[in-house]
CSV table of C-alpha atoms and ligand atoms in Angstrom, one decimal:
chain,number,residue,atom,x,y,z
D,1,UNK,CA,0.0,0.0,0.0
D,2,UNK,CA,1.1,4.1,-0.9
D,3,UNK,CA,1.7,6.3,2.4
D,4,UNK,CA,2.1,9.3,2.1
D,5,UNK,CA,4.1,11.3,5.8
D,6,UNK,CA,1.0,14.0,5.4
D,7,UNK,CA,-2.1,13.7,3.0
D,8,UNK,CA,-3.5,17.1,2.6
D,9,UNK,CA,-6.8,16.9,0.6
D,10,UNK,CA,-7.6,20.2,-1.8
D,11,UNK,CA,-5.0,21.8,-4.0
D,12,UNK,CA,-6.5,25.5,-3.3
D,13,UNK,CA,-3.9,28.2,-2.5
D,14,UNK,CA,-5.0,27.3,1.0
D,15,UNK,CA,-3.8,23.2,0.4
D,16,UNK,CA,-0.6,24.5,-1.9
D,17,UNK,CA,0.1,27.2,1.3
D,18,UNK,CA,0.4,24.4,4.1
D,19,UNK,CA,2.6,22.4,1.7
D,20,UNK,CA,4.8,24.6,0.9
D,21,UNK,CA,5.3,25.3,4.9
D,22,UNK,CA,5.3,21.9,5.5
D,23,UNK,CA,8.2,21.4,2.9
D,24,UNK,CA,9.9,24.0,3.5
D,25,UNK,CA,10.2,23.0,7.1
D,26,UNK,CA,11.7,19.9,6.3
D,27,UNK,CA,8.5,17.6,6.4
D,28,UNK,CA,9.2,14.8,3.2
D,29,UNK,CA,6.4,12.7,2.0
D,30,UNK,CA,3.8,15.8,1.8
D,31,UNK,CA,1.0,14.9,-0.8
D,32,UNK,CA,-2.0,17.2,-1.9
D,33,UNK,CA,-4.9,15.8,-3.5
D,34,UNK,CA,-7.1,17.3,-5.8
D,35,UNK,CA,-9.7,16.5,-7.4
D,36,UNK,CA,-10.2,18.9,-10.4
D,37,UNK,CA,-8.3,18.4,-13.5
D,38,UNK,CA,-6.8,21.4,-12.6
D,39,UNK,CA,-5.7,23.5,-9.5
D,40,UNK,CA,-8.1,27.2,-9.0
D,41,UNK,CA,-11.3,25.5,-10.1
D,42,UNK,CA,-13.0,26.3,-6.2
D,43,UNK,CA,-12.8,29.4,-4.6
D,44,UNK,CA,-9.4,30.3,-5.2
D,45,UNK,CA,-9.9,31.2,-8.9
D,46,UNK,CA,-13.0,33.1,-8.0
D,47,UNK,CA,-11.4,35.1,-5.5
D,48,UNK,CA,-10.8,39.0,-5.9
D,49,UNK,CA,-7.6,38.9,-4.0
D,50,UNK,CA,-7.8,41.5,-1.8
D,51,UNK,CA,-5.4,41.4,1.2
D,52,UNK,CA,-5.7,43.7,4.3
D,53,UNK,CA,-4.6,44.0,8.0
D,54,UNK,CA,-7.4,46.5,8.6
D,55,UNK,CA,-9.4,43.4,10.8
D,56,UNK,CA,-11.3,44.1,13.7
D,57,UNK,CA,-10.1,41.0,16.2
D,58,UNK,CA,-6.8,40.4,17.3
D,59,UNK,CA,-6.9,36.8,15.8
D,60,UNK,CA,-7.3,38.5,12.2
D,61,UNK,CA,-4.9,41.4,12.4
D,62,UNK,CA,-1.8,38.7,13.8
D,63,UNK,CA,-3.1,36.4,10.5
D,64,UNK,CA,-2.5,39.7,8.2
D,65,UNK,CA,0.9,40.5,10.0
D,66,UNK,CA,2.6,37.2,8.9
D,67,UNK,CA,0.8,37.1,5.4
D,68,UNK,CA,0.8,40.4,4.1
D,69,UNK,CA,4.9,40.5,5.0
D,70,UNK,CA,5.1,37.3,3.5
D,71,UNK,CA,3.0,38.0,-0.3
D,72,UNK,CA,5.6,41.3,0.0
D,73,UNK,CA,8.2,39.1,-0.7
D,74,UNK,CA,6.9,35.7,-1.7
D,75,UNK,CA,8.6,36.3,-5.6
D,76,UNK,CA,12.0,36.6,-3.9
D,77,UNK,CA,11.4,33.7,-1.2
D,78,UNK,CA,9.9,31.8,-3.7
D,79,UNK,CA,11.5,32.3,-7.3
D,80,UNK,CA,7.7,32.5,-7.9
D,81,UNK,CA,5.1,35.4,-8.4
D,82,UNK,CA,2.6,36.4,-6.2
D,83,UNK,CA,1.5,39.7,-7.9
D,84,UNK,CA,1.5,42.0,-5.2
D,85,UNK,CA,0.3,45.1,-5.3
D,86,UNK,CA,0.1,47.5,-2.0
D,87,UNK,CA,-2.4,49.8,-2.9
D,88,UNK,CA,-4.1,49.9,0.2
D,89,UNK,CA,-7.8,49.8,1.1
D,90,UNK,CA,-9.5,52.7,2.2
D,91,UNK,CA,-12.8,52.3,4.5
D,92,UNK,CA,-15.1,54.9,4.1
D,93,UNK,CA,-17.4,55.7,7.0
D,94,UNK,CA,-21.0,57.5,6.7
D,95,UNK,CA,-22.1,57.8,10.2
D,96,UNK,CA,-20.5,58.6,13.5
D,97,UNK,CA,-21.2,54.8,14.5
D,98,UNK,CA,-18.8,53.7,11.6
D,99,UNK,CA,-16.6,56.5,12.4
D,100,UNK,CA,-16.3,55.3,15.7
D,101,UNK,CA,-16.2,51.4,14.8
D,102,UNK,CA,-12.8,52.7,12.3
D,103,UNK,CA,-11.2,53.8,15.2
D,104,UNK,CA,-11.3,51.0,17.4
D,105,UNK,CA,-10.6,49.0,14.7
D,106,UNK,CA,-7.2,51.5,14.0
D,107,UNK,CA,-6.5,51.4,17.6
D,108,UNK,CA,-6.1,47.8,18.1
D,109,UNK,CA,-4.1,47.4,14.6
D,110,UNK,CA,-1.6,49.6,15.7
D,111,UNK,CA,-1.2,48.0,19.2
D,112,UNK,CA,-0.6,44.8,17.4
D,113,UNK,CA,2.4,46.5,15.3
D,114,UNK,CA,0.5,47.2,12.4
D,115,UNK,CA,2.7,50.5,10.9
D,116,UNK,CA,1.1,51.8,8.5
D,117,UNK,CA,-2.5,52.2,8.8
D,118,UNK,CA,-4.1,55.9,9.4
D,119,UNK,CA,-7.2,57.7,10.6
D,120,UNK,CA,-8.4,60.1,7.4
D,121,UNK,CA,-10.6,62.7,7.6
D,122,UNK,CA,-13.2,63.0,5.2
D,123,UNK,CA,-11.6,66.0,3.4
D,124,UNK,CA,-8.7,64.0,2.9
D,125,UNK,CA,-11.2,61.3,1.1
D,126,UNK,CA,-12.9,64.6,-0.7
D,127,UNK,CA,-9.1,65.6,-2.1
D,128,UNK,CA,-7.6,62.3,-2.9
D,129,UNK,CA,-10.5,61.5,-5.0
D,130,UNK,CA,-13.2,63.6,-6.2
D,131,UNK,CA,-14.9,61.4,-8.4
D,132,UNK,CA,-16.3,60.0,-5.1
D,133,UNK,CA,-19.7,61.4,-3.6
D,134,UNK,CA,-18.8,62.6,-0.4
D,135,UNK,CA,-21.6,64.6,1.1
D,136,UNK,CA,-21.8,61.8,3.4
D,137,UNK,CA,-18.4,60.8,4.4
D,138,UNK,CA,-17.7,61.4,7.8
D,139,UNK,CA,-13.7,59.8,7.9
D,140,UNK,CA,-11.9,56.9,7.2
D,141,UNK,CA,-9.4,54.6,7.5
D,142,UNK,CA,-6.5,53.6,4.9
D,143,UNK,CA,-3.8,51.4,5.3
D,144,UNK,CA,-0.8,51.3,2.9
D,145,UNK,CA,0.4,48.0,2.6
D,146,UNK,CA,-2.9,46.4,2.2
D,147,UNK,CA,-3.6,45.5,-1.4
D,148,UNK,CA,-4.2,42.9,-3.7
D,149,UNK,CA,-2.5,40.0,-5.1
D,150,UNK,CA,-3.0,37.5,-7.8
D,151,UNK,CA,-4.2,34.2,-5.9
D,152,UNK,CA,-4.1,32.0,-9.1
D,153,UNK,CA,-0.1,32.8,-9.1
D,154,UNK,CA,0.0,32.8,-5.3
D,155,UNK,CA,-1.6,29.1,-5.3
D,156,UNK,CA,1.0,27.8,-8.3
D,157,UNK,CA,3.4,29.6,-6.7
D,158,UNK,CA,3.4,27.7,-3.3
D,159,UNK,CA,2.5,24.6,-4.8
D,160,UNK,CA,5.7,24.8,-7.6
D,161,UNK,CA,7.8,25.2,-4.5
D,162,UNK,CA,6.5,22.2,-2.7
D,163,UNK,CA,7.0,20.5,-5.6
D,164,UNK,CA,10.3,21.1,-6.8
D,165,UNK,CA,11.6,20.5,-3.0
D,166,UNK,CA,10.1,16.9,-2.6
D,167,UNK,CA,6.0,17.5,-2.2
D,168,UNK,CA,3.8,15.6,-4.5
D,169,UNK,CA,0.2,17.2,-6.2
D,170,UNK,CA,-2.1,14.2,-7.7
D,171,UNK,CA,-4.9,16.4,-9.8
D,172,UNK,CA,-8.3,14.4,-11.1
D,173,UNK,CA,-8.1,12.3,-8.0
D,174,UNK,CA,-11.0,12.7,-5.4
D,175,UNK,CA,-10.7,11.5,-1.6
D,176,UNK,CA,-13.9,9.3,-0.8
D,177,UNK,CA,-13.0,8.0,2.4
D,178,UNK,CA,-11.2,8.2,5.5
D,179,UNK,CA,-10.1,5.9,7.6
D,180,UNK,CA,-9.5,5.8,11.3
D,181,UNK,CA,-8.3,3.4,14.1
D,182,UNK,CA,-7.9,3.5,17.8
D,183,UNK,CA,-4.9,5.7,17.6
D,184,UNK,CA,-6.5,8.6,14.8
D,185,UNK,CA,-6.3,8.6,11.3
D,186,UNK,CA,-4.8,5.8,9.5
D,187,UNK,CA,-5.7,6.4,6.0
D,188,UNK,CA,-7.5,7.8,2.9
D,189,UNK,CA,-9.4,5.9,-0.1
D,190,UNK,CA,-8.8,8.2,-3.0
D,191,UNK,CA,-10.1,7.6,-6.5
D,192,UNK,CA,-6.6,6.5,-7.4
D,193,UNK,CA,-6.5,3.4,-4.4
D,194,UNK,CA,-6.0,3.5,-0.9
D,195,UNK,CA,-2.9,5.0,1.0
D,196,UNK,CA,-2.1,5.0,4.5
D,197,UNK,CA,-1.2,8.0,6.6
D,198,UNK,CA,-1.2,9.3,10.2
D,199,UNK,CA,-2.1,12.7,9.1
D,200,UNK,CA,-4.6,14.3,6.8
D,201,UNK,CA,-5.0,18.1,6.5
D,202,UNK,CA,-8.8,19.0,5.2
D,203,UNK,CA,-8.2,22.0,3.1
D,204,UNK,CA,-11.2,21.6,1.1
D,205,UNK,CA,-12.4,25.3,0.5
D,206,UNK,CA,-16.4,25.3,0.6
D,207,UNK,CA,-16.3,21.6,0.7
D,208,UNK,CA,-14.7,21.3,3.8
D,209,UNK,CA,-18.1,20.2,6.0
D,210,UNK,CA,-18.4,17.2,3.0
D,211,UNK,CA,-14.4,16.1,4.0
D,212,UNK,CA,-15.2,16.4,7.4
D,213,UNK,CA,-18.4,13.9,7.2
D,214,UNK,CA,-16.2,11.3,5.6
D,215,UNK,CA,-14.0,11.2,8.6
D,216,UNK,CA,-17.0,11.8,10.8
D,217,UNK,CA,-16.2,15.7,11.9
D,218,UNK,CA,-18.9,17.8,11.7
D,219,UNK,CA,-17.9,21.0,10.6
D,220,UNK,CA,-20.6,24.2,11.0
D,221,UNK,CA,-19.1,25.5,7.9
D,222,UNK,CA,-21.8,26.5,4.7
D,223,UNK,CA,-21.1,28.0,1.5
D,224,UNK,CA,-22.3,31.1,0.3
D,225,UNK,CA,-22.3,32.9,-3.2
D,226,UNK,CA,-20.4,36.1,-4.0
D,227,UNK,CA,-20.2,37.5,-7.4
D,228,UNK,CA,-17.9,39.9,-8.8
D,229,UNK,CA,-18.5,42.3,-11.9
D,230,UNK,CA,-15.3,43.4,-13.8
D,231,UNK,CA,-16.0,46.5,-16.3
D,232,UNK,CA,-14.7,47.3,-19.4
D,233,UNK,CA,-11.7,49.7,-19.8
D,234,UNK,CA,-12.2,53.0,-17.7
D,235,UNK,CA,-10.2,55.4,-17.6
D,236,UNK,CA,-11.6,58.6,-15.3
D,237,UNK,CA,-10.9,56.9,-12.1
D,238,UNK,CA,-7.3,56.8,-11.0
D,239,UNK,CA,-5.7,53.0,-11.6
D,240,UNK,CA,-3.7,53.7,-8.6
D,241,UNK,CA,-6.3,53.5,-6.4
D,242,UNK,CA,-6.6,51.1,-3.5
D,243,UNK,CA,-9.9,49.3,-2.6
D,244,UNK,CA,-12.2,51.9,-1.8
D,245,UNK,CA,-15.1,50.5,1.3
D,246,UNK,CA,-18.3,52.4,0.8
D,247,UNK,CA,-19.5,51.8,4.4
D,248,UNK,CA,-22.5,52.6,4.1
D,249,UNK,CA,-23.9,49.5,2.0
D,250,UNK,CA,-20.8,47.3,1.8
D,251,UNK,CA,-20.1,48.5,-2.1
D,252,UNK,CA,-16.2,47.8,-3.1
D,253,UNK,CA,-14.3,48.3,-5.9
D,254,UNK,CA,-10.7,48.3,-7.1
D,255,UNK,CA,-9.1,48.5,-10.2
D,256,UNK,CA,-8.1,45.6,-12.6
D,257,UNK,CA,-6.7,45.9,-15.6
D,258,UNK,CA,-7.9,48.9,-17.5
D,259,UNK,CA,-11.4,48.6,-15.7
D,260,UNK,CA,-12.4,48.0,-12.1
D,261,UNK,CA,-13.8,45.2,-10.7
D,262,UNK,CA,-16.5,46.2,-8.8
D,263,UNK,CA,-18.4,43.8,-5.5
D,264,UNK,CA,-20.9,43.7,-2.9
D,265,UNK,CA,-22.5,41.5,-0.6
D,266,UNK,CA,-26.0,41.1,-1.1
D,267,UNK,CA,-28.0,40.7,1.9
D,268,UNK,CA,-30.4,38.7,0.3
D,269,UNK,CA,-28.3,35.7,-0.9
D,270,UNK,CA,-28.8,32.7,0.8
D,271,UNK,CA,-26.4,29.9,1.5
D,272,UNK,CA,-26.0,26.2,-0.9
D,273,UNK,CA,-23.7,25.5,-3.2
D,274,UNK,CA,-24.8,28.0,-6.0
D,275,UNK,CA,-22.0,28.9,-8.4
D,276,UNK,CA,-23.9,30.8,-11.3
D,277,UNK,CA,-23.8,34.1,-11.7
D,278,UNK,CA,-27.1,35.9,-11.5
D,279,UNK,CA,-27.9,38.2,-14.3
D,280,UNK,CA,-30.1,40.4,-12.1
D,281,UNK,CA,-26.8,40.7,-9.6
D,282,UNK,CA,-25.4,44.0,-12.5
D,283,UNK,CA,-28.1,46.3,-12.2
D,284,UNK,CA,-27.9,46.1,-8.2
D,285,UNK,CA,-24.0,47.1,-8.1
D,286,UNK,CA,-24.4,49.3,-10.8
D,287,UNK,CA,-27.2,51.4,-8.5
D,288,UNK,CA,-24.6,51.3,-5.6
D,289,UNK,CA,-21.0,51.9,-7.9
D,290,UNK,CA,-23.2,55.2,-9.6
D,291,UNK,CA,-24.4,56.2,-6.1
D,292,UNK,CA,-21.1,56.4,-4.3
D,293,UNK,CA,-18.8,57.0,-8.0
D,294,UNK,CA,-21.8,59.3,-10.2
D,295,UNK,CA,-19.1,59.1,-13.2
D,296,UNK,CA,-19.2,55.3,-12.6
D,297,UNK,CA,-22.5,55.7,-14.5
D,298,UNK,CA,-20.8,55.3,-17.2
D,299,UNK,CA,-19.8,52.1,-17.2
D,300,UNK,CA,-19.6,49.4,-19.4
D,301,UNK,CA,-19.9,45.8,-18.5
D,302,UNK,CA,-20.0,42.6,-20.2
D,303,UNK,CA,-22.1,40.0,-18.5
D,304,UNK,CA,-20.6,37.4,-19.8
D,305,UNK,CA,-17.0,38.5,-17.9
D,306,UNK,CA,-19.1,38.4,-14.8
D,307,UNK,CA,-18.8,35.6,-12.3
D,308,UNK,CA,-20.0,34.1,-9.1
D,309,UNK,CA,-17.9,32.1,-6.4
D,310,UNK,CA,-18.2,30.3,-2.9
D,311,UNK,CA,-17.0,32.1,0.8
D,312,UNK,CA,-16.7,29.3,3.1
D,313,UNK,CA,-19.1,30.5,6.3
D,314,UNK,CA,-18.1,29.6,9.7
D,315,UNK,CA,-20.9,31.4,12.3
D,316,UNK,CA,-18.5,33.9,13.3
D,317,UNK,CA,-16.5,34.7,10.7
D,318,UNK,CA,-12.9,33.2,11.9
D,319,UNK,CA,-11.1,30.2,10.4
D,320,UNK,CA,-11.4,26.5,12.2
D,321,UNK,CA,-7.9,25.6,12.5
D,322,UNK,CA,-6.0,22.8,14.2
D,323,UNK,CA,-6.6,19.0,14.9
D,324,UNK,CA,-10.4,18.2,15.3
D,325,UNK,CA,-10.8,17.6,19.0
D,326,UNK,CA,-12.5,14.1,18.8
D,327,UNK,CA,-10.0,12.3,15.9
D,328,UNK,CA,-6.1,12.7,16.4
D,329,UNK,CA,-4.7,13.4,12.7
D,330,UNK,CA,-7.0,14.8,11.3
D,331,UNK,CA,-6.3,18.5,11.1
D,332,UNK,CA,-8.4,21.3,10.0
D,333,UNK,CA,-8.0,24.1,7.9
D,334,UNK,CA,-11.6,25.7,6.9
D,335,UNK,CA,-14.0,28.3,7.1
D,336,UNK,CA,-12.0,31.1,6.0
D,337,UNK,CA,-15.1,33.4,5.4
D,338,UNK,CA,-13.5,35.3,2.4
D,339,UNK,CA,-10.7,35.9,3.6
D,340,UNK,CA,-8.9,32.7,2.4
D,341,UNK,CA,-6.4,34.3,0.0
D,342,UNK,CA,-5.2,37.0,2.5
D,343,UNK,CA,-4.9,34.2,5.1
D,344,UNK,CA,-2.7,31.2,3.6
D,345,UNK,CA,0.7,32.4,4.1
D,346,UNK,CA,-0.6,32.6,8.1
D,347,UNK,CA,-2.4,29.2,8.0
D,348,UNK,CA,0.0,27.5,6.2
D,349,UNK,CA,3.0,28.1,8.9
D,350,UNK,CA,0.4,27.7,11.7
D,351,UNK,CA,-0.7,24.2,10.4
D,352,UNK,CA,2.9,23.1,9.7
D,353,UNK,CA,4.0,23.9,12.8
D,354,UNK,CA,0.8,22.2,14.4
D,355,UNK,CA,1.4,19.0,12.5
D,356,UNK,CA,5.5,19.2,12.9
D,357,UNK,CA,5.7,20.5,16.5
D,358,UNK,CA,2.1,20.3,18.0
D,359,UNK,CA,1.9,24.1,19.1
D,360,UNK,CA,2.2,27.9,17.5
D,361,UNK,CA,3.2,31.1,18.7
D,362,UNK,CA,1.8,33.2,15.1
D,363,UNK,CA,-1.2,33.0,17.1
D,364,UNK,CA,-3.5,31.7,20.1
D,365,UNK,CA,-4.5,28.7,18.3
D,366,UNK,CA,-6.7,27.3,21.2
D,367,UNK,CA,-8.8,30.1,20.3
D,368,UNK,CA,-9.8,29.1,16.8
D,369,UNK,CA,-10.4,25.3,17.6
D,370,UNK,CA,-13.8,23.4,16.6
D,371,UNK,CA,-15.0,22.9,20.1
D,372,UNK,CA,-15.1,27.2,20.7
D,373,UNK,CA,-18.6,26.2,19.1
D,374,UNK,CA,-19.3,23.9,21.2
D,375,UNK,CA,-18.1,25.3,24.5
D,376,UNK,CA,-19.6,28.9,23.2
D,377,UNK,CA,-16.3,30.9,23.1
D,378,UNK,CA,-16.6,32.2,19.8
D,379,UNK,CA,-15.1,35.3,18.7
D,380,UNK,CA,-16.6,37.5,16.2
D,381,UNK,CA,-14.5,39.2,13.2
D,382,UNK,CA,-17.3,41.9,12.3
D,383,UNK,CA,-15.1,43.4,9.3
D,384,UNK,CA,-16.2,41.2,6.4
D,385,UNK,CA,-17.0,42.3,3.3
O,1,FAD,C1,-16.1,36.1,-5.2
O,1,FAD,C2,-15.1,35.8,-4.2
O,1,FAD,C3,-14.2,36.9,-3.8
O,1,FAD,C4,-13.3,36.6,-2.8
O,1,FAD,N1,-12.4,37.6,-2.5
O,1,FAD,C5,-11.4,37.4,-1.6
O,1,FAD,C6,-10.5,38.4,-1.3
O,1,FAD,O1,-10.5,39.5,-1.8
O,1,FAD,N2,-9.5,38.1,-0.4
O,1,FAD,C7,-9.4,36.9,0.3
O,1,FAD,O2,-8.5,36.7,1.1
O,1,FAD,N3,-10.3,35.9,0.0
O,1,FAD,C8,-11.3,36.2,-0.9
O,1,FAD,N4,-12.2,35.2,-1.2
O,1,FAD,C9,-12.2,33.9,-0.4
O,1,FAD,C10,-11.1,33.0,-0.9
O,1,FAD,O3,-11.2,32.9,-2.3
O,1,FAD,C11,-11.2,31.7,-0.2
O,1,FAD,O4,-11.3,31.8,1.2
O,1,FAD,C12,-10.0,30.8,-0.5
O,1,FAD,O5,-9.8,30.7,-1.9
O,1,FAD,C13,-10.1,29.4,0.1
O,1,FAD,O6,-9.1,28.6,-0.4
O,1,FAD,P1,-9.1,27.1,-0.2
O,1,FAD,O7,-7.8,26.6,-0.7
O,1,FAD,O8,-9.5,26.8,1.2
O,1,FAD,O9,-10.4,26.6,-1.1
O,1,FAD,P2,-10.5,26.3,-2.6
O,1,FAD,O10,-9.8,27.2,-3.5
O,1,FAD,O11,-12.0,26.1,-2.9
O,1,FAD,O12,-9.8,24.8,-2.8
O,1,FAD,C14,-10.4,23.7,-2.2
O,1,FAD,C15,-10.1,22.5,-3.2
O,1,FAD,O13,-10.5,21.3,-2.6
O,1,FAD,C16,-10.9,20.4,-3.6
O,1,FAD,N5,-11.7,19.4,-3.1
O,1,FAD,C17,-12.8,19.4,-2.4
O,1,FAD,N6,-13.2,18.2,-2.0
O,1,FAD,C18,-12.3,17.3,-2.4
O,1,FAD,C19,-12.1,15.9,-2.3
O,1,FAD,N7,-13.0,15.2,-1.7
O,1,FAD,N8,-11.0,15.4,-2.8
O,1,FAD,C20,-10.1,16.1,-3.4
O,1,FAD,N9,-10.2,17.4,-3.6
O,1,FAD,C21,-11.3,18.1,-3.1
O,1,FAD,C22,-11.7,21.4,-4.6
O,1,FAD,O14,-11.8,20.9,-5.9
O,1,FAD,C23,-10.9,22.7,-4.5
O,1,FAD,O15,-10.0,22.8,-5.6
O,1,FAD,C24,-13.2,35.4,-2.2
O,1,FAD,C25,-14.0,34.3,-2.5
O,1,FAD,C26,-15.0,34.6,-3.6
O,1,FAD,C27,-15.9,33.5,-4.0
């Protein structure tokens, strides 16, 4: 029979992260299953690769401090691209309550060692860019060295690594079954045969609840549908920009290529695994881009360019990380709710040294654990978008 020293199952950026930590750490025998033809094909290659420190909980500003340092030179650590681009996102607040939300927000980044996030007044806002209607804005926040990457190149980019240093990626193969014995994990049943292993990392994006059912961990993770609108080339609103927050409804943008790709949460979507984009989804975003951005009324956007994707809900909004209390080996690595991409450098270093060493200082691990549910200590991240 195959073994395999760690099995991790989904070849996402988050999978191709925690091999590349694992690798790089010296851990031989790592091996990522996917079951796509074709590494991207879940969230990953639907994300819109935003990365920010600006969180609200401690949990999810010390996750931004190792990643965002990390994407700023992944091309050199690697000798791969990552795409980086530290353009910054800017919140925008419209009432006092928002205003004062920023700031407490600001205040705790900054006590965490976050350098170069600001308070900005809404004249600042006003001069920096008039295009934006701000009869409203009360103040801000903007933080320099949050930005965007590319998370396709991100995901090759850790997964090329693991690869030319010993890791192993089998594509079109699907885990079906895990197996356990009185010590923990002791296998996986793959469409390719069976192999045994002591430890298997679920890193399967939106489909993380399905993994955990096959080794009998019941994960409160659900998917839910975002969809993004990229517009055609556009040219009167500064390519330099960073993401820009409208507060007061959620509406984001940020520019990509020569247009802008342009997002919003509706309130109305439910969750289930819906992965079509919704026609009806443009004239909403185009009523809140024209109502914060009145020159963005003249748009142009292809619906056909337009596309939908799956966020990986956990109930509050922070990652499940770390060996599931009730099966020794199997480790978990889910739930990122959106904020998967910005994440993986962090999660990939904490699970490697969880599965190498058995503890973490990046963060307080205990913290993010499946049984907080459970035991009721969960910890809300309020700052999703
Ligand atoms: C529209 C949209 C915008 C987003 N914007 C951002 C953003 O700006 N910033 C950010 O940080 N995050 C963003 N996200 C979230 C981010 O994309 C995800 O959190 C992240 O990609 C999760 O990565 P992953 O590797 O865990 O999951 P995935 O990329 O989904 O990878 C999981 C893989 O597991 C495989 N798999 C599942 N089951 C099995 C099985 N049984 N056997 C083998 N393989 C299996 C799947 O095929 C898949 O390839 C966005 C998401 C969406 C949808």
């Amino acid at each position: 029979m195959q073994t395999a020293e760690v099995v991790i199952i989904g070849g996402g950026i988050v999978g191709s992260s925690i091999a590349y930590h694992l690798t790089e750490a010296g851990c031989k025998g790592v091996l990522v299953i996917e079951r796509e033809t074709a590494q991207g094909k879940g969230s990953t290659g639907k994300s819109m690769g935003g990365v920010r420190a600006q969180f609200s909980t401690t949990l999810s500003i010390q996750m931004s401090l190792y990643s965002i340092p990390f994407y700023a030179s992944f091309d050199e650590r690697l000798g791969y691209p990552a795409d980086y681009r530290p353009q910054g996102y800017m919140f925008c607040a419209t009432s006092e309550k928002q205003l004062a939300y920023v700031r407490a927000n600001y205040q705790k980044q900054v006590e965490l060692g976050l350098k170069n996030v600001r308070l900005i007044k809404a004249d600042e806002i006003r001069s920096m860019y008039p295009q934006l209607r701000s009869d409203d804005i009360v103040g801000g926040s903007f933080c320099s060295t949050d930005g965007f990457v590319d998370p396709y190149s991100a995901m090759i980019g850790f997964m090329s690594w693991a690869a030319d240093h010993g890791g192993t990626l089998w594509k079109h193969t699907e885990v079906t079954a895990i197996q356990h014995d009185s010590r923990g994990v002791s296998g996986v049943t793959t469409t390719r045969g069976v192999l045994a292993t002591r430890k298997v990392v679920n890193a399967a994006g939106p489909w993380a609840a399905e993994v955990g059912n096959l080794a009998g961990v019941t994960l409160p993770i659900e998917p839910l549908r975002r969809m993004l609108v990229p517009t055609e080339p556009f040219d009167q609103f500064p390519h330099s920009a960073p993401m820009i927050i409208d507060m007061s409804n959620g509406f984001h943008f940020r520019p990509e290529a020569l247009g802008f790709l342009l997002a919003w949460n509706d309130p109305e979507e439910t969750t289930g695994y819906k992965m079509d984009f919704e026609p009806s989804f443009i004239e909403k975003i185009l009523i809140r881009a024209a109502d914060r951005v009145p020159i963005f009324e003249n748009l142009a956007v292809n619906p056909k360019r337009a596309w939908a994707g799956l966020y990986e809900m956990t109930p509050d909004h922070h990652p499940i990380l770390g060996e599931a209390p009730e099966l020794p080996g199997f480790y978990l690595a889910n739930g990122f709710s959106g904020h998967g991409v910005m994440h993986a450098p962090a999660t990939g270093k904490i699970l490697s040294d969880l599965i190498l060493t058995g503890e973490t200082d990046l963060i307080d691990v205990s913290l993010l654990g499946l049984n907080r549910f459970a035991e009721g200590r969960i910890i809300e991240e309020t700052a999703v978008l």
